[in-house]
Amino acid sequence: MDVNGKGVPAYLRSLDAGYETHFQAEVMALPPGGVLLSRTLFYPTGGGQPCDQGELRTPSGDRLRVMEVEHRSGAIVHRLSPAHLGKLARGMPVEGRIDWPRRYGHMRSHTAQHLLSAMVFRRHGIPTERARLGGSGGSFDLARALPSEESLRETFDAANREFFTRSVPVSLAFVTPEEFAREPGRSSAARLPHGLAELRLVVIEGVDRTPCGGTHVRDTSEVGPVEGEPSLSLPGGGQRLRFRLGPLGSGPSVPTPPG
Ligand SMILES: [Zn+2]
Protein backbone atom coordinates (compact mmCIF):
# COMPACT_ATOMS: atom_id res chain seq x y z
CA MET A 1 0.00 0.00 0.00
CA ASP A 2 1.42 3.38 -0.95
CA VAL A 3 1.33 5.50 2.17
CA ASN A 4 2.81 8.48 0.35
CA GLY A 5 -0.08 9.02 -1.98
CA LYS A 6 -2.65 11.77 -1.65
CA GLY A 7 -6.04 10.84 -0.31
CA VAL A 8 -4.49 8.20 1.91
CA PRO A 9 -6.81 7.43 4.84
CA ALA A 10 -5.71 9.32 7.93
CA TYR A 11 -5.48 6.16 10.04
CA LEU A 12 -2.45 5.19 7.98
CA ARG A 13 -0.60 8.32 9.14
CA SER A 14 -1.47 8.27 12.82
CA LEU A 15 -2.73 5.73 15.33
CA ASP A 16 -4.83 8.48 16.94
CA ALA A 17 -6.83 8.76 13.73
CA GLY A 18 -7.81 5.10 14.12
CA TYR A 19 -10.02 6.24 17.01
CA GLU A 20 -12.03 8.62 14.81
CA THR A 21 -15.35 7.27 13.63
CA HIS A 22 -17.16 10.24 12.03
CA PHE A 23 -16.15 12.14 8.91
CA GLN A 24 -17.59 14.38 6.22
CA ALA A 25 -17.04 13.60 2.55
CA GLU A 26 -18.48 14.03 -0.90
CA VAL A 27 -19.63 11.34 -3.32
CA MET A 28 -17.02 11.22 -6.09
CA ALA A 29 -18.20 8.28 -8.21
CA LEU A 30 -20.62 5.37 -8.22
CA PRO A 31 -18.84 2.38 -9.77
CA PRO A 32 -20.86 -0.89 -10.00
CA GLY A 33 -22.02 -1.96 -6.53
CA GLY A 34 -20.32 0.81 -4.60
CA VAL A 35 -19.38 4.39 -3.94
CA LEU A 36 -16.09 6.33 -3.97
CA LEU A 37 -15.79 9.21 -1.49
CA SER A 38 -13.57 12.31 -1.52
CA ARG A 39 -12.13 11.03 1.76
CA THR A 40 -12.80 8.06 3.99
CA LEU A 41 -11.95 6.60 7.38
CA PHE A 42 -13.32 3.16 6.45
CA TYR A 43 -10.66 0.47 6.54
CA PRO A 44 -10.76 -1.77 3.43
CA THR A 45 -10.22 -5.53 3.80
CA GLY A 46 -6.50 -6.27 3.62
CA GLY A 47 -3.43 -7.46 5.47
CA GLY A 48 -5.42 -10.10 7.34
CA GLN A 49 -7.75 -7.46 8.81
CA PRO A 50 -11.44 -7.42 7.85
CA CYS A 51 -12.99 -4.19 6.61
CA ASP A 52 -14.93 -1.71 8.68
CA GLN A 53 -18.70 -1.51 8.45
CA GLY A 54 -20.92 1.44 9.23
CA GLU A 55 -23.18 3.88 7.46
CA LEU A 56 -23.35 6.93 5.25
CA ARG A 57 -25.85 9.62 6.25
CA THR A 58 -27.27 11.82 3.52
CA PRO A 59 -28.54 15.42 3.77
CA SER A 60 -32.13 14.14 3.56
CA GLY A 61 -31.62 11.88 6.58
CA ASP A 62 -31.15 8.53 4.89
CA ARG A 63 -28.90 6.10 6.73
CA LEU A 64 -27.20 3.88 4.18
CA ARG A 65 -25.48 0.73 5.37
CA VAL A 66 -21.84 0.20 4.32
CA MET A 67 -21.63 -3.58 4.18
CA GLU A 68 -18.15 -4.03 2.81
CA VAL A 69 -15.12 -1.93 1.92
CA GLU A 70 -12.48 -3.02 -0.56
CA HIS A 71 -9.48 -1.86 -2.57
CA ARG A 72 -10.33 -1.82 -6.24
CA SER A 73 -7.74 -0.54 -8.76
CA GLY A 74 -6.10 1.69 -6.19
CA ALA A 75 -9.39 3.17 -4.94
CA ILE A 76 -11.36 2.41 -1.77
CA VAL A 77 -14.84 1.25 -2.74
CA HIS A 78 -17.66 1.23 -0.16
CA ARG A 79 -20.21 -1.46 -1.06
CA LEU A 80 -23.90 -0.76 -0.40
CA SER A 81 -27.12 -2.51 -1.37
CA PRO A 82 -28.55 -1.44 -4.76
CA ALA A 83 -31.50 0.25 -3.02
CA HIS A 84 -29.16 2.32 -0.86
CA LEU A 85 -26.83 3.17 -3.74
CA GLY A 86 -29.87 4.56 -5.56
CA LYS A 87 -30.14 7.27 -2.92
CA LEU A 88 -26.68 8.67 -3.71
CA ALA A 89 -25.59 11.01 -6.48
CA ARG A 90 -22.24 12.46 -7.52
CA GLY A 91 -21.32 15.58 -5.58
CA MET A 92 -23.66 14.77 -2.67
CA PRO A 93 -22.20 15.51 0.79
CA VAL A 94 -22.39 12.57 3.19
CA GLU A 95 -21.39 11.87 6.76
CA GLY A 96 -19.53 8.59 7.28
CA ARG A 97 -19.91 6.72 10.55
CA ILE A 98 -17.88 3.66 11.39
CA ASP A 99 -19.19 0.89 13.68
CA TRP A 100 -16.92 1.37 16.66
CA PRO A 101 -17.17 -2.01 18.47
CA ARG A 102 -16.23 -3.83 15.27
CA ARG A 103 -13.36 -1.43 14.45
CA TYR A 104 -12.04 -1.49 18.02
CA GLY A 105 -12.14 -5.30 18.12
CA HIS A 106 -10.00 -5.38 14.99
CA MET A 107 -7.57 -2.86 16.50
CA ARG A 108 -7.20 -4.90 19.69
CA SER A 109 -6.84 -8.21 17.80
CA HIS A 110 -4.30 -6.76 15.43
CA THR A 111 -2.04 -5.38 18.16
CA ALA A 112 -2.42 -8.64 20.10
CA GLN A 113 -1.26 -10.61 17.07
CA HIS A 114 1.78 -8.39 16.44
CA LEU A 115 2.82 -8.73 20.05
CA LEU A 116 2.30 -12.51 20.22
CA SER A 117 4.21 -12.94 16.94
CA ALA A 118 7.05 -10.81 18.33
CA MET A 119 7.16 -12.84 21.54
CA VAL A 120 7.38 -16.09 19.58
CA PHE A 121 10.16 -14.65 17.42
CA ARG A 122 12.12 -13.29 20.37
CA ARG A 123 11.88 -16.52 22.36
CA HIS A 124 12.11 -19.10 19.59
CA GLY A 125 13.30 -17.35 16.41
CA ILE A 126 10.21 -18.51 14.53
CA PRO A 127 8.70 -15.95 12.12
CA THR A 128 5.00 -15.47 11.47
CA GLU A 129 3.98 -16.01 7.85
CA ARG A 130 0.39 -14.75 7.86
CA ALA A 131 -2.36 -13.67 10.18
CA ARG A 132 -6.17 -13.58 10.22
CA LEU A 133 -7.84 -11.12 12.53
CA GLY A 134 -11.39 -10.80 13.76
CA GLY A 135 -13.35 -8.70 16.21
CA SER A 136 -12.89 -11.07 19.14
CA GLY A 137 -9.59 -12.75 18.37
CA GLY A 138 -7.52 -14.15 15.55
CA SER A 139 -4.87 -16.60 14.47
CA PHE A 140 -1.43 -16.55 12.94
CA ASP A 141 0.70 -19.13 11.18
CA LEU A 142 4.24 -19.86 12.30
CA ALA A 143 6.81 -21.09 9.79
CA ARG A 144 7.72 -23.89 12.23
CA ALA A 145 5.99 -25.38 15.23
CA LEU A 146 6.87 -24.30 18.76
CA PRO A 147 8.95 -26.86 20.66
CA SER A 148 6.18 -27.81 23.11
CA GLU A 149 2.73 -27.09 24.54
CA GLU A 150 4.56 -25.64 27.51
CA SER A 151 6.38 -23.07 25.36
CA LEU A 152 3.04 -22.06 23.85
CA ARG A 153 1.53 -21.52 27.30
CA GLU A 154 4.58 -19.57 28.45
CA THR A 155 4.36 -17.27 25.44
CA PHE A 156 0.74 -16.35 26.21
CA ASP A 157 1.47 -16.00 29.94
CA ALA A 158 4.39 -13.64 29.26
CA ALA A 159 2.40 -11.59 26.76
CA ASN A 160 -0.44 -11.15 29.26
CA ARG A 161 1.86 -10.38 32.16
CA GLU A 162 4.30 -8.01 30.39
CA PHE A 163 2.05 -6.32 27.86
CA PHE A 164 -1.70 -6.89 27.72
CA THR A 165 -2.18 -6.00 31.36
CA ARG A 166 0.47 -3.26 31.39
CA SER A 167 0.79 0.05 29.66
CA VAL A 168 3.33 -0.16 26.81
CA PRO A 169 3.03 2.49 24.07
CA VAL A 170 2.28 1.57 20.46
CA SER A 171 3.24 4.06 17.75
CA LEU A 172 4.06 4.41 14.06
CA ALA A 173 7.41 4.96 12.34
CA PHE A 174 8.09 5.58 8.67
CA VAL A 175 11.33 4.27 7.16
CA THR A 176 12.71 3.38 3.75
CA PRO A 177 13.01 -0.34 2.89
CA GLU A 178 16.81 0.12 3.02
CA GLU A 179 16.65 1.53 6.52
CA PHE A 180 14.37 -1.29 7.57
CA ALA A 181 16.72 -3.91 6.08
CA ARG A 182 19.46 -2.67 8.42
CA GLU A 183 17.35 -3.01 11.55
CA PRO A 184 18.42 -5.92 13.76
CA GLY A 185 16.11 -8.76 14.71
CA ARG A 186 13.52 -8.34 11.99
CA SER A 187 10.97 -11.15 11.93
CA SER A 188 9.10 -10.36 8.76
CA ALA A 189 11.62 -9.65 5.99
CA ALA A 190 10.10 -12.25 3.68
CA ARG A 191 6.73 -10.52 3.72
CA LEU A 192 7.86 -7.04 2.68
CA PRO A 193 5.85 -5.65 -0.20
CA HIS A 194 7.89 -4.62 -3.23
CA GLY A 195 8.28 -1.23 -4.81
CA LEU A 196 7.41 0.99 -1.85
CA ALA A 197 9.38 4.18 -1.17
CA GLU A 198 8.38 4.12 2.47
CA LEU A 199 7.33 1.48 4.97
CA ARG A 200 4.84 2.09 7.73
CA LEU A 201 6.04 0.32 10.85
CA VAL A 202 3.82 -0.43 13.81
CA VAL A 203 6.11 -0.09 16.81
CA ILE A 204 5.44 -1.70 20.18
CA GLU A 205 7.95 0.04 22.37
CA GLY A 206 11.02 -2.03 23.08
CA VAL A 207 9.77 -5.25 21.48
CA ASP A 208 8.53 -5.02 17.91
CA ARG A 209 8.74 -3.03 14.66
CA THR A 210 6.63 -4.63 11.95
CA PRO A 211 5.58 -3.23 8.55
CA CYS A 212 1.78 -3.09 8.55
CA GLY A 213 -1.06 -1.02 7.11
CA GLY A 214 -3.66 -2.01 9.72
CA THR A 215 -5.36 -0.19 12.58
CA HIS A 216 -3.96 -0.65 16.09
CA VAL A 217 -4.52 0.45 19.67
CA ARG A 218 -2.19 3.10 21.17
CA ASP A 219 -1.34 1.17 24.28
CA THR A 220 -0.97 -2.57 24.88
CA SER A 221 -3.16 -2.47 28.00
CA GLU A 222 -6.14 -1.72 25.75
CA VAL A 223 -5.86 -5.29 24.44
CA GLY A 224 -6.56 -6.78 27.87
CA PRO A 225 -5.74 -10.39 28.74
CA VAL A 226 -5.91 -12.82 25.84
CA GLU A 227 -6.55 -16.53 25.99
CA GLY A 228 -4.77 -19.10 23.85
CA GLU A 229 -6.95 -21.64 22.05
CA PRO A 230 -5.82 -25.08 20.87
CA SER A 231 -3.27 -24.70 18.10
CA LEU A 232 -3.31 -26.53 14.78
CA SER A 233 -0.49 -28.32 12.96
CA LEU A 234 -0.04 -27.08 9.40
CA PRO A 235 1.21 -29.10 6.42
CA GLY A 236 4.95 -28.49 5.98
CA GLY A 237 5.69 -28.32 9.71
CA GLY A 238 4.13 -24.97 10.56
CA GLN A 239 1.72 -24.26 13.39
CA ARG A 240 -1.37 -22.07 13.63
CA LEU A 241 -1.72 -20.29 16.97
CA ARG A 242 -5.17 -19.02 17.89
CA PHE A 243 -6.23 -16.51 20.51
CA ARG A 244 -9.36 -14.92 21.94
CA LEU A 245 -9.67 -11.44 23.38
CA GLY A 246 -10.99 -11.22 26.92
CA PRO A 247 -13.12 -8.43 28.34
CA LEU A 248 -12.24 -4.91 27.27
CA GLY A 249 -8.73 -3.91 28.28
CA SER A 250 -8.01 -1.42 31.03
CA GLY A 251 -5.81 0.95 29.04
CA PRO A 252 -5.57 4.66 29.76
CA SER A 253 -7.28 5.51 26.50
CA VAL A 254 -10.03 2.93 26.11
CA PRO A 255 -12.26 5.35 24.29
CA THR A 256 -15.93 5.92 23.84
CA PRO A 257 -16.32 7.92 20.67
CA PRO A 258 -19.29 10.25 20.33
CA GLY A 259 -22.65 8.65 19.44
ZN1 LIG B 1 -0.23 -6.10 10.95
GROMACS .gro file of C-alpha atoms in nm, residues 53-199:
model
  147
   53GLN     CA    1  -1.870  -0.151   0.845
   54GLY     CA    2  -2.092   0.144   0.923
   55GLU     CA    3  -2.318   0.388   0.746
   56LEU     CA    4  -2.335   0.693   0.525
   57ARG     CA    5  -2.585   0.962   0.625
   58THR     CA    6  -2.727   1.182   0.352
   59PRO     CA    7  -2.854   1.542   0.377
   60SER     CA    8  -3.213   1.414   0.356
   61GLY     CA    9  -3.162   1.188   0.658
   62ASP     CA   10  -3.115   0.853   0.489
   63ARG     CA   11  -2.890   0.610   0.673
   64LEU     CA   12  -2.720   0.388   0.418
   65ARG     CA   13  -2.548   0.073   0.537
   66VAL     CA   14  -2.184   0.020   0.432
   67MET     CA   15  -2.163  -0.358   0.418
   68GLU     CA   16  -1.815  -0.403   0.281
   69VAL     CA   17  -1.512  -0.193   0.192
   70GLU     CA   18  -1.248  -0.302  -0.056
   71HIS     CA   19  -0.948  -0.186  -0.257
   72ARG     CA   20  -1.033  -0.182  -0.624
   73SER     CA   21  -0.774  -0.054  -0.876
   74GLY     CA   22  -0.610   0.169  -0.619
   75ALA     CA   23  -0.939   0.317  -0.494
   76ILE     CA   24  -1.136   0.241  -0.177
   77VAL     CA   25  -1.484   0.125  -0.274
   78HIS     CA   26  -1.766   0.123  -0.016
   79ARG     CA   27  -2.021  -0.146  -0.106
   80LEU     CA   28  -2.390  -0.076  -0.040
   81SER     CA   29  -2.712  -0.251  -0.137
   82PRO     CA   30  -2.855  -0.144  -0.476
   83ALA     CA   31  -3.150   0.025  -0.302
   84HIS     CA   32  -2.916   0.232  -0.086
   85LEU     CA   33  -2.683   0.317  -0.374
   86GLY     CA   34  -2.987   0.456  -0.556
   87LYS     CA   35  -3.014   0.727  -0.292
   88LEU     CA   36  -2.668   0.867  -0.371
   89ALA     CA   37  -2.559   1.101  -0.648
   90ARG     CA   38  -2.224   1.246  -0.752
   91GLY     CA   39  -2.132   1.558  -0.558
   92MET     CA   40  -2.366   1.477  -0.267
   93PRO     CA   41  -2.220   1.551   0.079
   94VAL     CA   42  -2.239   1.257   0.319
   95GLU     CA   43  -2.139   1.187   0.676
   96GLY     CA   44  -1.953   0.859   0.728
   97ARG     CA   45  -1.991   0.672   1.055
   98ILE     CA   46  -1.788   0.366   1.139
   99ASP     CA   47  -1.919   0.089   1.368
  100TRP     CA   48  -1.692   0.137   1.666
  101PRO     CA   49  -1.717  -0.201   1.847
  102ARG     CA   50  -1.623  -0.383   1.527
  103ARG     CA   51  -1.336  -0.143   1.445
  104TYR     CA   52  -1.204  -0.149   1.802
  105GLY     CA   53  -1.214  -0.530   1.812
  106HIS     CA   54  -1.000  -0.538   1.499
  107MET     CA   55  -0.757  -0.286   1.650
  108ARG     CA   56  -0.720  -0.490   1.969
  109SER     CA   57  -0.684  -0.821   1.780
  110HIS     CA   58  -0.430  -0.676   1.543
  111THR     CA   59  -0.204  -0.538   1.816
  112ALA     CA   60  -0.242  -0.864   2.010
  113GLN     CA   61  -0.126  -1.061   1.707
  114HIS     CA   62   0.178  -0.839   1.644
  115LEU     CA   63   0.282  -0.873   2.005
  116LEU     CA   64   0.230  -1.251   2.022
  117SER     CA   65   0.421  -1.294   1.694
  118ALA     CA   66   0.705  -1.081   1.833
  119MET     CA   67   0.716  -1.284   2.154
  120VAL     CA   68   0.738  -1.609   1.958
  121PHE     CA   69   1.016  -1.465   1.742
  122ARG     CA   70   1.212  -1.329   2.037
  123ARG     CA   71   1.188  -1.652   2.236
  124HIS     CA   72   1.211  -1.910   1.959
  125GLY     CA   73   1.330  -1.735   1.641
  126ILE     CA   74   1.021  -1.851   1.453
  127PRO     CA   75   0.870  -1.595   1.212
  128THR     CA   76   0.500  -1.547   1.147
  129GLU     CA   77   0.398  -1.601   0.785
  130ARG     CA   78   0.039  -1.475   0.786
  131ALA     CA   79  -0.236  -1.367   1.018
  132ARG     CA   80  -0.617  -1.358   1.022
  133LEU     CA   81  -0.784  -1.112   1.253
  134GLY     CA   82  -1.139  -1.080   1.376
  135GLY     CA   83  -1.335  -0.870   1.621
  136SER     CA   84  -1.289  -1.107   1.914
  137GLY     CA   85  -0.959  -1.275   1.837
  138GLY     CA   86  -0.752  -1.415   1.555
  139SER     CA   87  -0.487  -1.660   1.447
  140PHE     CA   88  -0.143  -1.655   1.294
  141ASP     CA   89   0.070  -1.913   1.118
  142LEU     CA   90   0.424  -1.986   1.230
  143ALA     CA   91   0.681  -2.109   0.979
  144ARG     CA   92   0.772  -2.389   1.223
  145ALA     CA   93   0.599  -2.538   1.523
  146LEU     CA   94   0.687  -2.430   1.876
  147PRO     CA   95   0.895  -2.686   2.066
  148SER     CA   96   0.618  -2.781   2.311
  149GLU     CA   97   0.273  -2.709   2.454
  150GLU     CA   98   0.456  -2.564   2.751
  151SER     CA   99   0.638  -2.307   2.536
  152LEU     CA  100   0.304  -2.206   2.385
  153ARG     CA  101   0.153  -2.152   2.730
  154GLU     CA  102   0.458  -1.957   2.845
  155THR     CA  103   0.436  -1.727   2.544
  156PHE     CA  104   0.074  -1.635   2.621
  157ASP     CA  105   0.147  -1.600   2.994
  158ALA     CA  106   0.439  -1.364   2.926
  159ALA     CA  107   0.240  -1.159   2.676
  160ASN     CA  108  -0.044  -1.115   2.926
  161ARG     CA  109   0.186  -1.038   3.216
  162GLU     CA  110   0.430  -0.801   3.039
  163PHE     CA  111   0.205  -0.632   2.786
  164PHE     CA  112  -0.170  -0.689   2.772
  165THR     CA  113  -0.218  -0.600   3.136
  166ARG     CA  114   0.047  -0.326   3.139
  167SER     CA  115   0.079   0.005   2.966
  168VAL     CA  116   0.333  -0.016   2.681
  169PRO     CA  117   0.303   0.249   2.407
  170VAL     CA  118   0.228   0.157   2.046
  171SER     CA  119   0.324   0.406   1.775
  172LEU     CA  120   0.406   0.441   1.406
  173ALA     CA  121   0.741   0.496   1.234
  174PHE     CA  122   0.809   0.558   0.867
  175VAL     CA  123   1.133   0.427   0.716
  176THR     CA  124   1.271   0.338   0.375
  177PRO     CA  125   1.301  -0.034   0.289
  178GLU     CA  126   1.681   0.012   0.302
  179GLU     CA  127   1.665   0.153   0.652
  180PHE     CA  128   1.437  -0.129   0.757
  181ALA     CA  129   1.672  -0.391   0.608
  182ARG     CA  130   1.946  -0.267   0.842
  183GLU     CA  131   1.735  -0.301   1.155
  184PRO     CA  132   1.842  -0.592   1.376
  185GLY     CA  133   1.611  -0.876   1.471
  186ARG     CA  134   1.352  -0.834   1.199
  187SER     CA  135   1.097  -1.115   1.193
  188SER     CA  136   0.910  -1.036   0.876
  189ALA     CA  137   1.162  -0.965   0.599
  190ALA     CA  138   1.010  -1.225   0.368
  191ARG     CA  139   0.673  -1.052   0.372
  192LEU     CA  140   0.786  -0.704   0.268
  193PRO     CA  141   0.585  -0.565  -0.020
  194HIS     CA  142   0.789  -0.462  -0.323
  195GLY     CA  143   0.828  -0.123  -0.481
  196LEU     CA  144   0.741   0.099  -0.185
  197ALA     CA  145   0.938   0.418  -0.117
  198GLU     CA  146   0.838   0.412   0.247
  199LEU     CA  147   0.733   0.148   0.497
   0.00000   0.00000   0.00000
